[in-house]
PDB file of C-alpha atoms in Angstrom:
ATOM      1  CA  MET A   1       0.006  -0.004   0.019  1.00  0.00           C
ATOM      2  CA  SER A   2       1.095   3.607  -0.639  1.00  0.00           C
ATOM      3  CA  LYS A   3       1.487   6.661   1.516  1.00  0.00           C
ATOM      4  CA  PHE A   4      -0.065   9.853   0.013  1.00  0.00           C
ATOM      5  CA  ILE A   5       0.063  13.503   0.772  1.00  0.00           C
ATOM      6  CA  ILE A   6      -3.002  15.237  -0.704  1.00  0.00           C
ATOM      7  CA  GLN A   7      -2.440  18.838  -1.683  1.00  0.00           C
ATOM      8  CA  VAL A   8      -5.651  20.948  -2.239  1.00  0.00           C
ATOM      9  CA  ASN A   9      -5.121  24.140  -4.080  1.00  0.00           C
ATOM     10  CA  GLY A  10      -8.796  24.835  -5.046  1.00  0.00           C
ATOM     11  CA  PRO A  11     -11.451  26.452  -2.840  1.00  0.00           C
ATOM     12  CA  ALA A  12     -14.376  24.649  -1.263  1.00  0.00           C
ATOM     13  CA  TYR A  13     -16.747  26.030  -3.902  1.00  0.00           C
ATOM     14  CA  GLY A  14     -16.331  27.391  -7.441  1.00  0.00           C
ATOM     15  CA  THR A  15     -14.285  24.504  -8.721  1.00  0.00           C
ATOM     16  CA  SER A  16     -14.409  20.758  -8.322  1.00  0.00           C
ATOM     17  CA  ALA A  17     -10.878  20.531  -6.855  1.00  0.00           C
ATOM     18  CA  SER A  18     -11.832  20.121  -3.222  1.00  0.00           C
ATOM     19  CA  VAL A  19     -14.661  17.628  -3.797  1.00  0.00           C
ATOM     20  CA  ASN A  20     -12.397  15.547  -6.087  1.00  0.00           C
ATOM     21  CA  ALA A  21      -9.621  15.700  -3.511  1.00  0.00           C
ATOM     22  CA  LEU A  22     -12.000  14.580  -0.764  1.00  0.00           C
ATOM     23  CA  ARG A  23     -13.379  11.709  -2.788  1.00  0.00           C
ATOM     24  CA  PHE A  24      -9.905  10.542  -3.721  1.00  0.00           C
ATOM     25  CA  THR A  25      -8.756  10.723  -0.105  1.00  0.00           C
ATOM     26  CA  GLN A  26     -11.856   8.700   1.018  1.00  0.00           C
ATOM     27  CA  ALA A  27     -11.340   6.106  -1.647  1.00  0.00           C
ATOM     28  CA  SER A  28      -7.602   5.792  -0.912  1.00  0.00           C
ATOM     29  CA  LEU A  29      -8.359   5.245   2.811  1.00  0.00           C
ATOM     30  CA  GLN A  30     -10.977   2.603   1.912  1.00  0.00           C
ATOM     31  CA  SER A  31      -8.444   0.889  -0.216  1.00  0.00           C
ATOM     32  CA  GLY A  32      -6.037   0.559   2.603  1.00  0.00           C
ATOM     33  CA  HIS A  33      -3.607   3.382   1.636  1.00  0.00           C
ATOM     34  CA  GLU A  34      -2.227   5.804   4.155  1.00  0.00           C
ATOM     35  CA  ILE A  35      -2.724   9.531   4.098  1.00  0.00           C
ATOM     36  CA  VAL A  36       0.194  11.264   5.630  1.00  0.00           C
ATOM     37  CA  CYS A  37      -1.736  14.628   5.579  1.00  0.00           C
ATOM     38  CA  VAL A  38      -3.965  16.822   3.574  1.00  0.00           C
ATOM     39  CA  PHE A  39      -2.197  20.094   2.877  1.00  0.00           C
ATOM     40  CA  PHE A  40      -4.350  23.079   1.899  1.00  0.00           C
ATOM     41  CA  TYR A  41      -2.452  25.614  -0.189  1.00  0.00           C
ATOM     42  CA  GLN A  42      -3.287  28.729  -2.259  1.00  0.00           C
ATOM     43  CA  ASP A  43      -7.047  29.116  -2.447  1.00  0.00           C
ATOM     44  CA  GLY A  44      -7.383  25.630  -0.898  1.00  0.00           C
ATOM     45  CA  VAL A  45      -7.241  27.298   2.498  1.00  0.00           C
ATOM     46  CA  TYR A  46     -10.785  28.482   1.935  1.00  0.00           C
ATOM     47  CA  ASN A  47     -11.871  24.902   2.787  1.00  0.00           C
ATOM     48  CA  SER A  48     -11.105  25.531   6.422  1.00  0.00           C
ATOM     49  CA  THR A  49     -13.338  28.453   7.224  1.00  0.00           C
ATOM     50  CA  ASP A  50     -16.200  27.886   9.485  1.00  0.00           C
ATOM     51  CA  PHE A  51     -18.018  30.725   7.645  1.00  0.00           C
ATOM     52  CA  ASN A  52     -18.851  28.641   4.600  1.00  0.00           C
ATOM     53  CA  LEU A  53     -22.661  28.219   4.565  1.00  0.00           C
ATOM     54  CA  PRO A  54     -23.663  26.150   1.515  1.00  0.00           C
ATOM     55  CA  ALA A  55     -27.302  25.966   0.523  1.00  0.00           C
ATOM     56  CA  SER A  56     -29.248  23.150   2.105  1.00  0.00           C
ATOM     57  CA  ASP A  57     -29.372  21.284  -1.198  1.00  0.00           C
ATOM     58  CA  GLU A  58     -25.616  21.449  -1.775  1.00  0.00           C
ATOM     59  CA  TYR A  59     -22.887  19.144  -0.597  1.00  0.00           C
ATOM     60  CA  ASP A  60     -21.021  20.583   2.381  1.00  0.00           C
ATOM     61  CA  VAL A  61     -17.455  19.870   1.459  1.00  0.00           C
ATOM     62  CA  VAL A  62     -16.007  21.563   4.520  1.00  0.00           C
ATOM     63  CA  LYS A  63     -18.067  19.336   6.753  1.00  0.00           C
ATOM     64  CA  GLY A  64     -16.829  16.411   4.670  1.00  0.00           C
ATOM     65  CA  TRP A  65     -13.156  17.284   5.416  1.00  0.00           C
ATOM     66  CA  LYS A  66     -13.992  17.596   9.156  1.00  0.00           C
ATOM     67  CA  GLN A  67     -15.676  14.166   9.183  1.00  0.00           C
ATOM     68  CA  LEU A  68     -12.773  12.628   7.300  1.00  0.00           C
ATOM     69  CA  ALA A  69     -10.299  14.011   9.839  1.00  0.00           C
ATOM     70  CA  ALA A  70     -12.326  12.813  12.811  1.00  0.00           C
ATOM     71  CA  GLU A  71     -13.053   9.362  11.459  1.00  0.00           C
ATOM     72  CA  HIS A  72      -9.609   8.554  10.159  1.00  0.00           C
ATOM     73  CA  GLN A  73      -7.257  10.791  12.234  1.00  0.00           C
ATOM     74  CA  VAL A  74      -5.979  12.534   9.104  1.00  0.00           C
ATOM     75  CA  SER A  75      -4.229  15.771   9.678  1.00  0.00           C
ATOM     76  CA  LEU A  76      -5.699  18.742   7.848  1.00  0.00           C
ATOM     77  CA  VAL A  77      -2.897  21.356   7.500  1.00  0.00           C
ATOM     78  CA  ASN A  78      -3.394  24.915   6.165  1.00  0.00           C
ATOM     79  CA  CYS A  79      -0.454  26.758   4.800  1.00  0.00           C
ATOM     80  CA  VAL A  80      -0.279  29.574   7.362  1.00  0.00           C
ATOM     81  CA  SER A  81       0.967  32.161   4.886  1.00  0.00           C
ATOM     82  CA  ALA A  82      -1.670  31.509   2.261  1.00  0.00           C
ATOM     83  CA  ALA A  83      -4.330  31.314   4.980  1.00  0.00           C
ATOM     84  CA  LEU A  84      -3.438  34.575   6.705  1.00  0.00           C
ATOM     85  CA  ARG A  85      -3.235  36.579   3.433  1.00  0.00           C
ATOM     86  CA  ARG A  86      -6.738  35.343   2.659  1.00  0.00           C
ATOM     87  CA  GLY A  87      -8.306  36.198   6.000  1.00  0.00           C
ATOM     88  CA  ILE A  88      -8.377  32.613   7.209  1.00  0.00           C
ATOM     89  CA  VAL A  89      -7.375  32.861  10.940  1.00  0.00           C
ATOM     90  CA  SER A  90      -7.071  30.222  13.600  1.00  0.00           C
ATOM     91  CA  GLN A  91      -7.730  30.930  17.237  1.00  0.00           C
ATOM     92  CA  GLN A  92      -3.940  30.916  17.995  1.00  0.00           C
ATOM     93  CA  GLU A  93      -3.238  33.418  15.158  1.00  0.00           C
ATOM     94  CA  ALA A  94      -6.079  35.571  16.263  1.00  0.00           C
ATOM     95  CA  THR A  95      -4.664  35.649  19.861  1.00  0.00           C
ATOM     96  CA  GLU A  96      -1.135  36.338  18.699  1.00  0.00           C
ATOM     97  CA  ASN A  97      -2.226  39.181  16.472  1.00  0.00           C
ATOM     98  CA  GLY A  98      -4.697  40.809  18.828  1.00  0.00           C
ATOM     99  CA  LEU A  99      -7.814  39.883  16.889  1.00  0.00           C
ATOM    100  CA  SER A 100     -11.082  39.183  18.601  1.00  0.00           C
ATOM    101  CA  HIS A 101     -12.425  36.603  16.029  1.00  0.00           C
ATOM    102  CA  TRP A 102     -11.186  33.640  14.151  1.00  0.00           C
ATOM    103  CA  ASN A 103     -12.804  31.443  11.557  1.00  0.00           C
ATOM    104  CA  VAL A 104     -10.870  28.189  11.524  1.00  0.00           C
ATOM    105  CA  GLU A 105     -12.266  25.222  13.505  1.00  0.00           C
ATOM    106  CA  HIS A 106      -9.929  22.955  15.399  1.00  0.00           C
ATOM    107  CA  SER A 107     -10.038  20.170  12.768  1.00  0.00           C
ATOM    108  CA  PHE A 108      -7.602  22.292  10.709  1.00  0.00           C
ATOM    109  CA  ILE A 109      -4.089  23.228  11.931  1.00  0.00           C
ATOM    110  CA  MET A 110      -1.759  25.910  10.620  1.00  0.00           C
ATOM    111  CA  GLY A 111       1.583  24.771   9.298  1.00  0.00           C
ATOM    112  CA  GLY A 112       4.160  25.887   6.812  1.00  0.00           C
ATOM    113  CA  LEU A 113       5.691  24.612   3.610  1.00  0.00           C
ATOM    114  CA  GLY A 114       8.360  22.959   5.841  1.00  0.00           C
ATOM    115  CA  GLU A 115       5.660  20.504   7.037  1.00  0.00           C
ATOM    116  CA  LEU A 116       4.800  19.735   3.424  1.00  0.00           C
ATOM    117  CA  VAL A 117       8.419  19.054   2.509  1.00  0.00           C
ATOM    118  CA  THR A 118       8.915  16.918   5.656  1.00  0.00           C
ATOM    119  CA  GLY A 119       5.754  14.961   4.765  1.00  0.00           C
ATOM    120  CA  ILE A 120       6.907  14.488   1.181  1.00  0.00           C
ATOM    121  CA  GLU A 121      10.096  12.801   2.486  1.00  0.00           C
ATOM    122  CA  SER A 122       7.953  10.058   4.205  1.00  0.00           C
ATOM    123  CA  ALA A 123       5.265   9.783   1.417  1.00  0.00           C
ATOM    124  CA  ASP A 124       5.279   7.726  -1.777  1.00  0.00           C
ATOM    125  CA  ARG A 125       3.273  10.283  -3.703  1.00  0.00           C
ATOM    126  CA  LEU A 126       2.151  13.853  -3.577  1.00  0.00           C
ATOM    127  CA  ILE A 127      -1.376  14.147  -5.235  1.00  0.00           C
ATOM    128  CA  CYS A 128      -2.453  17.721  -6.178  1.00  0.00           C
ATOM    129  CA  PHE A 129      -5.953  18.952  -6.848  1.00  0.00           C
TER     130      PHE A 129
END
């Protein structure tokens, strides 16, 4: 079996990148593969905001990522630089920067490109969406 890192570059809505990445990740886990982490980069960091409110008849991809993380203990890592420049703020970042609000739920953690590189060293493949 293989070890994958999944890199999500597309936002939760507006493209199919995030849904495709989620479905691929779910299928990989069901097939017995290991997911080292899911790394959200560029506009992919929009997958982590708690302020996404899809219509009731739309699939909630953000909820899907949270469920995947909870069920399979998969790390969901936001690129901190990409996130902050897009207004995606964790509780820790809000506290450190004197902000009274944040919009990233605890299922997602902030990390850097160094974490991606370290993960790549232990993975067999990097799959980008």
